[in-house]
Amino acid sequence: MSDRKRVLILGGTKDATELATRIAEIPGVEAIASLAGRTHQPRGVFKNTRIGGFGGVAGLTDYLQEQQIEALIDATHPFAAQISFNAATAAAVVGIPHLMLVRPAWERTEGDRWIEVDAHEAAAAQLPNLAQRIFLAIGRQELATFAHLQNLWFLMRTIDPPQPDAPVPPGKLLRERGPFSLDHERSLLQQYEIGAIVSKNSGGDATYAKIIAARELALPVVMIQRSPLPPGDTVTDVESALAWLKNTLLQLKK
């Protein structure tokens, strides 16, 4: 086993790829990125990447021990709540430092017509009395939650198609990958005569243009809020994560 310090980054975001690349440049450190594998062709994959789940807390704990991981950074998507809790638990069991890199959520601003809800089911319940044509910008994993709304029409944007046997609501499936420009999003909403949007509060710049377009067009946005994170150290950007890691590695050497 190499005497290099091994750091595991749980990925799935642009920040995770950037962080893994930057960590790999630190002398004496080996960065390993991990992707769940939900996207068939992930963009910007780090060279030292494993793809696939761990098998819950027990599997992740075993991996951390077997690979002699000395620090764990969770840079998963803000809505990947289960893996974040699994990571916090596994790191505590093994006794290694653990950090969460979480991009800030979007904040309501003047002109926004947000209806904030806590879950996809609550979002679906809002729609029958809100509009007839809905832009469903939540990815493919939760489409089935809206499949019972047969009297509405949905424009569904995903990176990958849903599973062949997965129920989906009526409408059109649009396969696109961000980032999206404001002109693109405004044109999309107007072309399909969208009356409301359902969105996760994912934060970041890649998909925020649809929120600006909705504001300009005075469209309501059913905004699904994030689940609470486990307790622990948290930063909001790559530079802060690097600073945390360098300080952590200094402590490990003492």
PDB file of C-alpha atoms in Angstrom:
ATOM      1  CA  MET A   1       0.000   0.000   0.000  1.00  0.00           C
ATOM      2  CA  SER A   2       1.331   3.443  -0.905  1.00  0.00           C
ATOM      3  CA  ASP A   3       2.204   5.853   1.891  1.00  0.00           C
ATOM      4  CA  ARG A   4       0.292   8.588   0.085  1.00  0.00           C
ATOM      5  CA  LYS A   5      -2.730   9.952   1.922  1.00  0.00           C
ATOM      6  CA  ARG A   6      -5.892   8.641   0.275  1.00  0.00           C
ATOM      7  CA  VAL A   7      -8.922  10.916   0.048  1.00  0.00           C
ATOM      8  CA  LEU A   8     -12.321   9.724  -1.177  1.00  0.00           C
ATOM      9  CA  ILE A   9     -14.592  12.263  -2.878  1.00  0.00           C
ATOM     10  CA  LEU A  10     -18.214  11.248  -3.311  1.00  0.00           C
ATOM     11  CA  GLY A  11     -19.095  12.946  -6.569  1.00  0.00           C
ATOM     12  CA  GLY A  12     -21.942  13.723  -8.901  1.00  0.00           C
ATOM     13  CA  THR A  13     -21.409  17.469  -9.274  1.00  0.00           C
ATOM     14  CA  LYS A  14     -19.106  19.727 -11.295  1.00  0.00           C
ATOM     15  CA  ASP A  15     -17.553  20.867  -8.019  1.00  0.00           C
ATOM     16  CA  ALA A  16     -16.695  17.268  -7.141  1.00  0.00           C
ATOM     17  CA  THR A  17     -14.753  16.778 -10.375  1.00  0.00           C
ATOM     18  CA  GLU A  18     -12.895  20.060  -9.929  1.00  0.00           C
ATOM     19  CA  LEU A  19     -12.124  19.203  -6.315  1.00  0.00           C
ATOM     20  CA  ALA A  20     -10.780  15.748  -7.170  1.00  0.00           C
ATOM     21  CA  THR A  21      -8.557  17.236  -9.870  1.00  0.00           C
ATOM     22  CA  ARG A  22      -7.204  19.884  -7.504  1.00  0.00           C
ATOM     23  CA  ILE A  23      -6.597  17.393  -4.693  1.00  0.00           C
ATOM     24  CA  ALA A  24      -4.650  15.130  -7.047  1.00  0.00           C
ATOM     25  CA  GLU A  25      -2.183  17.994  -7.511  1.00  0.00           C
ATOM     26  CA  ILE A  26      -1.319  18.047  -3.792  1.00  0.00           C
ATOM     27  CA  PRO A  27       1.997  16.237  -3.194  1.00  0.00           C
ATOM     28  CA  GLY A  28       1.616  13.041  -1.219  1.00  0.00           C
ATOM     29  CA  VAL A  29      -2.158  12.804  -1.715  1.00  0.00           C
ATOM     30  CA  GLU A  30      -4.144  10.325  -3.823  1.00  0.00           C
ATOM     31  CA  ALA A  31      -7.669  11.383  -4.741  1.00  0.00           C
ATOM     32  CA  ILE A  32     -10.355   8.809  -5.531  1.00  0.00           C
ATOM     33  CA  ALA A  33     -13.693   9.980  -6.901  1.00  0.00           C
ATOM     34  CA  SER A  34     -16.845   7.893  -6.638  1.00  0.00           C
ATOM     35  CA  LEU A  35     -19.997   8.199  -8.749  1.00  0.00           C
ATOM     36  CA  ALA A  36     -23.252   6.410  -8.076  1.00  0.00           C
ATOM     37  CA  GLY A  37     -23.678   5.675 -11.780  1.00  0.00           C
ATOM     38  CA  ARG A  38     -27.148   7.176 -12.194  1.00  0.00           C
ATOM     39  CA  THR A  39     -26.074   9.130 -15.287  1.00  0.00           C
ATOM     40  CA  HIS A  40     -25.068   6.853 -18.144  1.00  0.00           C
ATOM     41  CA  GLN A  41     -22.478   9.214 -19.615  1.00  0.00           C
ATOM     42  CA  PRO A  42     -21.316  11.527 -16.825  1.00  0.00           C
ATOM     43  CA  ARG A  43     -19.520  14.654 -17.955  1.00  0.00           C
ATOM     44  CA  GLY A  44     -15.962  15.495 -16.927  1.00  0.00           C
ATOM     45  CA  VAL A  45     -15.183  12.239 -15.127  1.00  0.00           C
ATOM     46  CA  PHE A  46     -12.040  12.406 -12.991  1.00  0.00           C
ATOM     47  CA  LYS A  47      -9.322   9.984 -14.130  1.00  0.00           C
ATOM     48  CA  ASN A  48      -9.288   7.983 -10.859  1.00  0.00           C
ATOM     49  CA  THR A  49     -13.009   7.256 -10.563  1.00  0.00           C
ATOM     50  CA  ARG A  50     -15.005   4.289  -9.317  1.00  0.00           C
ATOM     51  CA  ILE A  51     -18.622   3.981 -10.490  1.00  0.00           C
ATOM     52  CA  GLY A  52     -21.406   2.256  -8.579  1.00  0.00           C
ATOM     53  CA  GLY A  53     -22.948   2.188  -5.138  1.00  0.00           C
ATOM     54  CA  PHE A  54     -21.296   0.874  -1.991  1.00  0.00           C
ATOM     55  CA  GLY A  55     -24.182  -1.111  -0.520  1.00  0.00           C
ATOM     56  CA  GLY A  56     -25.259   1.221   2.257  1.00  0.00           C
ATOM     57  CA  VAL A  57     -23.361   2.196   5.374  1.00  0.00           C
ATOM     58  CA  ALA A  58     -21.811  -1.247   5.842  1.00  0.00           C
ATOM     59  CA  GLY A  59     -20.459  -1.351   2.300  1.00  0.00           C
ATOM     60  CA  LEU A  60     -19.049   2.159   2.483  1.00  0.00           C
ATOM     61  CA  THR A  61     -17.485   1.430   5.866  1.00  0.00           C
ATOM     62  CA  ASP A  62     -15.794  -1.660   4.455  1.00  0.00           C
ATOM     63  CA  TYR A  63     -14.516   0.311   1.461  1.00  0.00           C
ATOM     64  CA  LEU A  64     -13.046   3.072   3.652  1.00  0.00           C
ATOM     65  CA  GLN A  65     -11.221   0.483   5.747  1.00  0.00           C
ATOM     66  CA  GLU A  66     -10.054  -1.737   2.884  1.00  0.00           C
ATOM     67  CA  GLN A  67      -8.750   1.204   0.845  1.00  0.00           C
ATOM     68  CA  GLN A  68      -7.232   2.900   3.899  1.00  0.00           C
ATOM     69  CA  ILE A  69      -9.065   6.162   3.190  1.00  0.00           C
ATOM     70  CA  GLU A  70      -7.905   8.906   5.546  1.00  0.00           C
ATOM     71  CA  ALA A  71     -10.440  11.640   4.723  1.00  0.00           C
ATOM     72  CA  LEU A  72     -13.906  11.617   3.144  1.00  0.00           C
ATOM     73  CA  ILE A  73     -15.433  14.553   1.257  1.00  0.00           C
ATOM     74  CA  ASP A  74     -19.105  14.366   0.304  1.00  0.00           C
ATOM     75  CA  ALA A  75     -19.623  16.490  -2.821  1.00  0.00           C
ATOM     76  CA  THR A  76     -22.771  14.731  -4.027  1.00  0.00           C
ATOM     77  CA  HIS A  77     -25.855  16.410  -5.468  1.00  0.00           C
ATOM     78  CA  PRO A  78     -27.818  18.402  -2.864  1.00  0.00           C
ATOM     79  CA  PHE A  79     -30.737  15.982  -3.271  1.00  0.00           C
ATOM     80  CA  ALA A  80     -28.661  12.827  -2.727  1.00  0.00           C
ATOM     81  CA  ALA A  81     -29.633  12.861   0.935  1.00  0.00           C
ATOM     82  CA  GLN A  82     -29.266   9.147   1.660  1.00  0.00           C
ATOM     83  CA  ILE A  83     -25.639   8.903   0.575  1.00  0.00           C
ATOM     84  CA  SER A  84     -24.825  11.991   2.647  1.00  0.00           C
ATOM     85  CA  PHE A  85     -26.186  10.328   5.792  1.00  0.00           C
ATOM     86  CA  ASN A  86     -24.444   7.076   4.880  1.00  0.00           C
ATOM     87  CA  ALA A  87     -21.161   8.943   4.419  1.00  0.00           C
ATOM     88  CA  ALA A  88     -21.435  10.739   7.759  1.00  0.00           C
ATOM     89  CA  THR A  89     -22.181   7.486   9.557  1.00  0.00           C
ATOM     90  CA  ALA A  90     -19.448   5.474   7.841  1.00  0.00           C
ATOM     91  CA  ALA A  91     -16.835   8.164   8.483  1.00  0.00           C
ATOM     92  CA  ALA A  92     -17.786   8.200  12.159  1.00  0.00           C
ATOM     93  CA  VAL A  93     -17.557   4.413  12.397  1.00  0.00           C
ATOM     94  CA  VAL A  94     -14.103   4.366  10.815  1.00  0.00           C
ATOM     95  CA  GLY A  95     -13.017   7.472  12.694  1.00  0.00           C
ATOM     96  CA  ILE A  96     -11.824   9.603   9.774  1.00  0.00           C
ATOM     97  CA  PRO A  97     -12.407  13.315   9.049  1.00  0.00           C
ATOM     98  CA  HIS A  98     -15.524  14.045   7.005  1.00  0.00           C
ATOM     99  CA  LEU A  99     -16.582  17.158   5.083  1.00  0.00           C
ATOM    100  CA  MET A 100     -19.687  18.092   3.095  1.00  0.00           C
ATOM    101  CA  LEU A 101     -19.263  20.381   0.075  1.00  0.00           C
ATOM    102  CA  VAL A 102     -22.759  21.776  -0.518  1.00  0.00           C
ATOM    103  CA  ARG A 103     -23.479  24.496  -3.050  1.00  0.00           C
ATOM    104  CA  PRO A 104     -25.819  27.184  -1.702  1.00  0.00           C
ATOM    105  CA  ALA A 105     -29.515  26.856  -2.424  1.00  0.00           C
ATOM    106  CA  TRP A 106     -31.259  29.393  -4.644  1.00  0.00           C
ATOM    107  CA  GLU A 107     -32.998  32.162  -2.752  1.00  0.00           C
ATOM    108  CA  ARG A 108     -36.301  33.732  -3.656  1.00  0.00           C
ATOM    109  CA  THR A 109     -35.933  37.223  -5.096  1.00  0.00           C
ATOM    110  CA  GLU A 110     -38.335  39.995  -6.097  1.00  0.00           C
ATOM    111  CA  GLY A 111     -40.696  38.806  -8.816  1.00  0.00           C
ATOM    112  CA  ASP A 112     -40.365  35.094  -8.042  1.00  0.00           C
ATOM    113  CA  ARG A 113     -43.671  33.237  -7.628  1.00  0.00           C
ATOM    114  CA  TRP A 114     -42.432  30.243  -5.666  1.00  0.00           C
ATOM    115  CA  ILE A 115     -44.575  27.631  -4.004  1.00  0.00           C
ATOM    116  CA  GLU A 116     -42.158  25.902  -1.649  1.00  0.00           C
ATOM    117  CA  VAL A 117     -42.778  22.241  -0.827  1.00  0.00           C
ATOM    118  CA  ASP A 118     -40.823  19.569   1.005  1.00  0.00           C
ATOM    119  CA  ALA A 119     -41.232  16.604  -1.337  1.00  0.00           C
ATOM    120  CA  HIS A 120     -42.093  15.561  -4.885  1.00  0.00           C
ATOM    121  CA  GLU A 121     -45.461  14.215  -3.721  1.00  0.00           C
ATOM    122  CA  ALA A 122     -46.331  17.620  -2.300  1.00  0.00           C
ATOM    123  CA  ALA A 123     -45.298  19.228  -5.591  1.00  0.00           C
ATOM    124  CA  ALA A 124     -47.606  16.917  -7.532  1.00  0.00           C
ATOM    125  CA  ALA A 125     -50.505  17.822  -5.249  1.00  0.00           C
ATOM    126  CA  GLN A 126     -50.124  21.501  -6.161  1.00  0.00           C
ATOM    127  CA  LEU A 127     -50.407  21.085  -9.909  1.00  0.00           C
ATOM    128  CA  PRO A 128     -54.084  20.342 -10.751  1.00  0.00           C
ATOM    129  CA  ASN A 129     -55.161  23.782  -9.564  1.00  0.00           C
ATOM    130  CA  LEU A 130     -52.081  25.584 -10.851  1.00  0.00           C
ATOM    131  CA  ALA A 131     -51.739  25.024 -14.617  1.00  0.00           C
ATOM    132  CA  GLN A 132     -52.503  22.596 -17.442  1.00  0.00           C
ATOM    133  CA  ARG A 133     -49.054  22.565 -19.040  1.00  0.00           C
ATOM    134  CA  ILE A 134     -46.134  21.930 -16.703  1.00  0.00           C
ATOM    135  CA  PHE A 135     -42.369  22.028 -17.184  1.00  0.00           C
ATOM    136  CA  LEU A 136     -41.099  19.173 -15.026  1.00  0.00           C
ATOM    137  CA  ALA A 137     -37.404  19.947 -14.506  1.00  0.00           C
ATOM    138  CA  ILE A 138     -36.523  17.352 -11.855  1.00  0.00           C
ATOM    139  CA  GLY A 139     -34.631  14.686 -13.813  1.00  0.00           C
ATOM    140  CA  ARG A 140     -35.836  11.156 -14.484  1.00  0.00           C
ATOM    141  CA  GLN A 141     -35.730   9.565 -11.034  1.00  0.00           C
ATOM    142  CA  GLU A 142     -39.004  11.053  -9.752  1.00  0.00           C
ATOM    143  CA  LEU A 143     -41.151  11.148 -12.898  1.00  0.00           C
ATOM    144  CA  ALA A 144     -43.340   8.318 -11.606  1.00  0.00           C
ATOM    145  CA  THR A 145     -44.518  10.553  -8.755  1.00  0.00           C
ATOM    146  CA  PHE A 146     -46.393  12.655 -11.325  1.00  0.00           C
ATOM    147  CA  ALA A 147     -47.649   9.811 -13.552  1.00  0.00           C
ATOM    148  CA  HIS A 148     -51.135   9.793 -12.007  1.00  0.00           C
ATOM    149  CA  LEU A 149     -51.835  13.341 -13.242  1.00  0.00           C
ATOM    150  CA  GLN A 150     -53.339  12.177 -16.509  1.00  0.00           C
ATOM    151  CA  ASN A 151     -55.329  15.374 -17.113  1.00  0.00           C
ATOM    152  CA  LEU A 152     -52.214  17.537 -17.283  1.00  0.00           C
ATOM    153  CA  TRP A 153     -49.510  17.839 -19.943  1.00  0.00           C
ATOM    154  CA  PHE A 154     -45.813  17.721 -18.995  1.00  0.00           C
ATOM    155  CA  LEU A 155     -42.614  18.787 -20.670  1.00  0.00           C
ATOM    156  CA  MET A 156     -40.067  16.521 -18.960  1.00  0.00           C
ATOM    157  CA  ARG A 157     -36.369  17.332 -19.274  1.00  0.00           C
ATOM    158  CA  THR A 158     -33.831  14.630 -18.418  1.00  0.00           C
ATOM    159  CA  ILE A 159     -30.225  13.771 -19.239  1.00  0.00           C
ATOM    160  CA  ASP A 160     -30.941  10.054 -19.623  1.00  0.00           C
ATOM    161  CA  PRO A 161     -34.263   8.468 -20.590  1.00  0.00           C
ATOM    162  CA  PRO A 162     -36.402   6.869 -17.869  1.00  0.00           C
ATOM    163  CA  GLN A 163     -36.343   3.107 -17.469  1.00  0.00           C
ATOM    164  CA  PRO A 164     -38.547   1.387 -20.080  1.00  0.00           C
ATOM    165  CA  ASP A 165     -40.982   0.068 -17.463  1.00  0.00           C
ATOM    166  CA  ALA A 166     -41.095   3.254 -15.375  1.00  0.00           C
ATOM    167  CA  PRO A 167     -44.456   5.092 -15.328  1.00  0.00           C
ATOM    168  CA  VAL A 168     -44.234   8.641 -16.659  1.00  0.00           C
ATOM    169  CA  PRO A 169     -46.847  11.383 -16.900  1.00  0.00           C
ATOM    170  CA  PRO A 170     -48.374  12.360 -20.270  1.00  0.00           C
ATOM    171  CA  GLY A 171     -46.455  14.846 -22.395  1.00  0.00           C
ATOM    172  CA  LYS A 172     -43.100  15.188 -24.135  1.00  0.00           C
ATOM    173  CA  LEU A 173     -39.727  13.894 -22.989  1.00  0.00           C
ATOM    174  CA  LEU A 174     -36.868  16.258 -23.799  1.00  0.00           C
ATOM    175  CA  ARG A 175     -33.295  15.000 -23.377  1.00  0.00           C
ATOM    176  CA  GLU A 176     -30.936  17.892 -22.709  1.00  0.00           C
ATOM    177  CA  ARG A 177     -27.940  18.529 -20.494  1.00  0.00           C
ATOM    178  CA  GLY A 178     -27.159  21.922 -18.967  1.00  0.00           C
ATOM    179  CA  PRO A 179     -25.907  24.522 -18.607  1.00  0.00           C
ATOM    180  CA  PHE A 180     -28.811  26.358 -20.244  1.00  0.00           C
ATOM    181  CA  SER A 181     -28.899  29.979 -21.372  1.00  0.00           C
ATOM    182  CA  LEU A 182     -31.666  32.394 -20.456  1.00  0.00           C
ATOM    183  CA  ASP A 183     -32.654  32.749 -24.111  1.00  0.00           C
ATOM    184  CA  HIS A 184     -32.939  28.978 -24.425  1.00  0.00           C
ATOM    185  CA  GLU A 185     -35.093  28.628 -21.315  1.00  0.00           C
ATOM    186  CA  ARG A 186     -37.347  31.543 -22.154  1.00  0.00           C
ATOM    187  CA  SER A 187     -37.879  30.189 -25.677  1.00  0.00           C
ATOM    188  CA  LEU A 188     -38.625  26.710 -24.320  1.00  0.00           C
ATOM    189  CA  LEU A 189     -41.291  27.977 -21.934  1.00  0.00           C
ATOM    190  CA  GLN A 190     -42.932  30.049 -24.637  1.00  0.00           C
ATOM    191  CA  GLN A 191     -42.732  27.391 -27.357  1.00  0.00           C
ATOM    192  CA  TYR A 192     -44.522  24.801 -25.220  1.00  0.00           C
ATOM    193  CA  GLU A 193     -46.910  27.314 -23.624  1.00  0.00           C
ATOM    194  CA  ILE A 194     -45.813  26.309 -20.152  1.00  0.00           C
ATOM    195  CA  GLY A 195     -48.000  27.533 -17.301  1.00  0.00           C
ATOM    196  CA  ALA A 196     -45.909  26.412 -14.312  1.00  0.00           C
ATOM    197  CA  ILE A 197     -42.565  24.837 -13.466  1.00  0.00           C
ATOM    198  CA  VAL A 198     -41.596  22.138 -10.985  1.00  0.00           C
ATOM    199  CA  SER A 199     -37.957  22.371  -9.929  1.00  0.00           C
ATOM    200  CA  LYS A 200     -35.631  21.080  -7.258  1.00  0.00           C
ATOM    201  CA  ASN A 201     -33.765  23.782  -5.370  1.00  0.00           C
ATOM    202  CA  SER A 202     -30.453  22.447  -6.603  1.00  0.00           C
ATOM    203  CA  GLY A 203     -28.514  25.698  -6.500  1.00  0.00           C
ATOM    204  CA  GLY A 204     -25.672  26.543  -8.858  1.00  0.00           C
ATOM    205  CA  ASP A 205     -25.647  28.301 -12.217  1.00  0.00           C
ATOM    206  CA  ALA A 206     -26.173  25.467 -14.710  1.00  0.00           C
ATOM    207  CA  THR A 207     -29.977  25.348 -14.490  1.00  0.00           C
ATOM    208  CA  TYR A 208     -30.829  28.637 -12.794  1.00  0.00           C
ATOM    209  CA  ALA A 209     -31.792  30.289 -16.107  1.00  0.00           C
ATOM    210  CA  LYS A 210     -35.201  28.604 -16.010  1.00  0.00           C
ATOM    211  CA  ILE A 211     -35.906  30.344 -12.714  1.00  0.00           C
ATOM    212  CA  ILE A 212     -35.002  33.719 -14.217  1.00  0.00           C
ATOM    213  CA  ALA A 213     -37.170  32.971 -17.267  1.00  0.00           C
ATOM    214  CA  ALA A 214     -40.089  32.030 -15.029  1.00  0.00           C
ATOM    215  CA  ARG A 215     -39.654  35.305 -13.143  1.00  0.00           C
ATOM    216  CA  GLU A 216     -39.679  37.299 -16.384  1.00  0.00           C
ATOM    217  CA  LEU A 217     -42.792  35.483 -17.629  1.00  0.00           C
ATOM    218  CA  ALA A 218     -44.525  35.655 -14.226  1.00  0.00           C
ATOM    219  CA  LEU A 219     -44.861  31.863 -14.057  1.00  0.00           C
ATOM    220  CA  PRO A 220     -45.286  30.041 -10.739  1.00  0.00           C
ATOM    221  CA  VAL A 221     -42.486  27.687  -9.714  1.00  0.00           C
ATOM    222  CA  VAL A 222     -43.198  24.768  -7.406  1.00  0.00           C
ATOM    223  CA  MET A 223     -39.825  24.639  -5.664  1.00  0.00           C
ATOM    224  CA  ILE A 224     -38.899  21.392  -3.939  1.00  0.00           C
ATOM    225  CA  GLN A 225     -36.710  22.133  -0.941  1.00  0.00           C
ATOM    226  CA  ARG A 226     -33.711  20.107   0.169  1.00  0.00           C
ATOM    227  CA  SER A 227     -33.816  17.564   2.954  1.00  0.00           C
ATOM    228  CA  PRO A 228     -31.786  18.356   6.095  1.00  0.00           C
ATOM    229  CA  LEU A 229     -28.130  17.359   6.010  1.00  0.00           C
ATOM    230  CA  PRO A 230     -26.404  15.287   8.683  1.00  0.00           C
ATOM    231  CA  PRO A 231     -24.407  17.291  11.233  1.00  0.00           C
ATOM    232  CA  GLY A 232     -20.774  17.917  10.432  1.00  0.00           C
ATOM    233  CA  ASP A 233     -18.267  20.237   8.789  1.00  0.00           C
ATOM    234  CA  THR A 234     -19.731  21.986   5.735  1.00  0.00           C
ATOM    235  CA  VAL A 235     -18.332  24.326   3.079  1.00  0.00           C
ATOM    236  CA  THR A 236     -19.909  25.851  -0.021  1.00  0.00           C
ATOM    237  CA  ASP A 237     -17.047  26.022  -2.539  1.00  0.00           C
ATOM    238  CA  VAL A 238     -14.030  24.125  -3.791  1.00  0.00           C
ATOM    239  CA  GLU A 239     -11.442  26.526  -2.363  1.00  0.00           C
ATOM    240  CA  SER A 240     -12.865  26.128   1.139  1.00  0.00           C
ATOM    241  CA  ALA A 241     -12.876  22.351   0.740  1.00  0.00           C
ATOM    242  CA  LEU A 242      -9.218  22.419  -0.272  1.00  0.00           C
ATOM    243  CA  ALA A 243      -8.355  24.575   2.725  1.00  0.00           C
ATOM    244  CA  TRP A 244     -10.192  22.127   5.023  1.00  0.00           C
ATOM    245  CA  LEU A 245      -8.360  19.161   3.519  1.00  0.00           C
ATOM    246  CA  LYS A 246      -4.902  20.745   3.771  1.00  0.00           C
ATOM    247  CA  ASN A 247      -5.536  21.603   7.414  1.00  0.00           C
ATOM    248  CA  THR A 248      -6.877  18.093   8.041  1.00  0.00           C
ATOM    249  CA  LEU A 249      -3.818  16.493   6.459  1.00  0.00           C
ATOM    250  CA  LEU A 250      -1.554  18.625   8.632  1.00  0.00           C
ATOM    251  CA  GLN A 251      -3.414  17.369  11.708  1.00  0.00           C
ATOM    252  CA  LEU A 252      -3.075  13.763  10.535  1.00  0.00           C
ATOM    253  CA  LYS A 253       0.692  14.137  10.295  1.00  0.00           C
ATOM    254  CA  LYS A 254       1.003  15.242  13.926  1.00  0.00           C
TER     255      LYS A 254
END
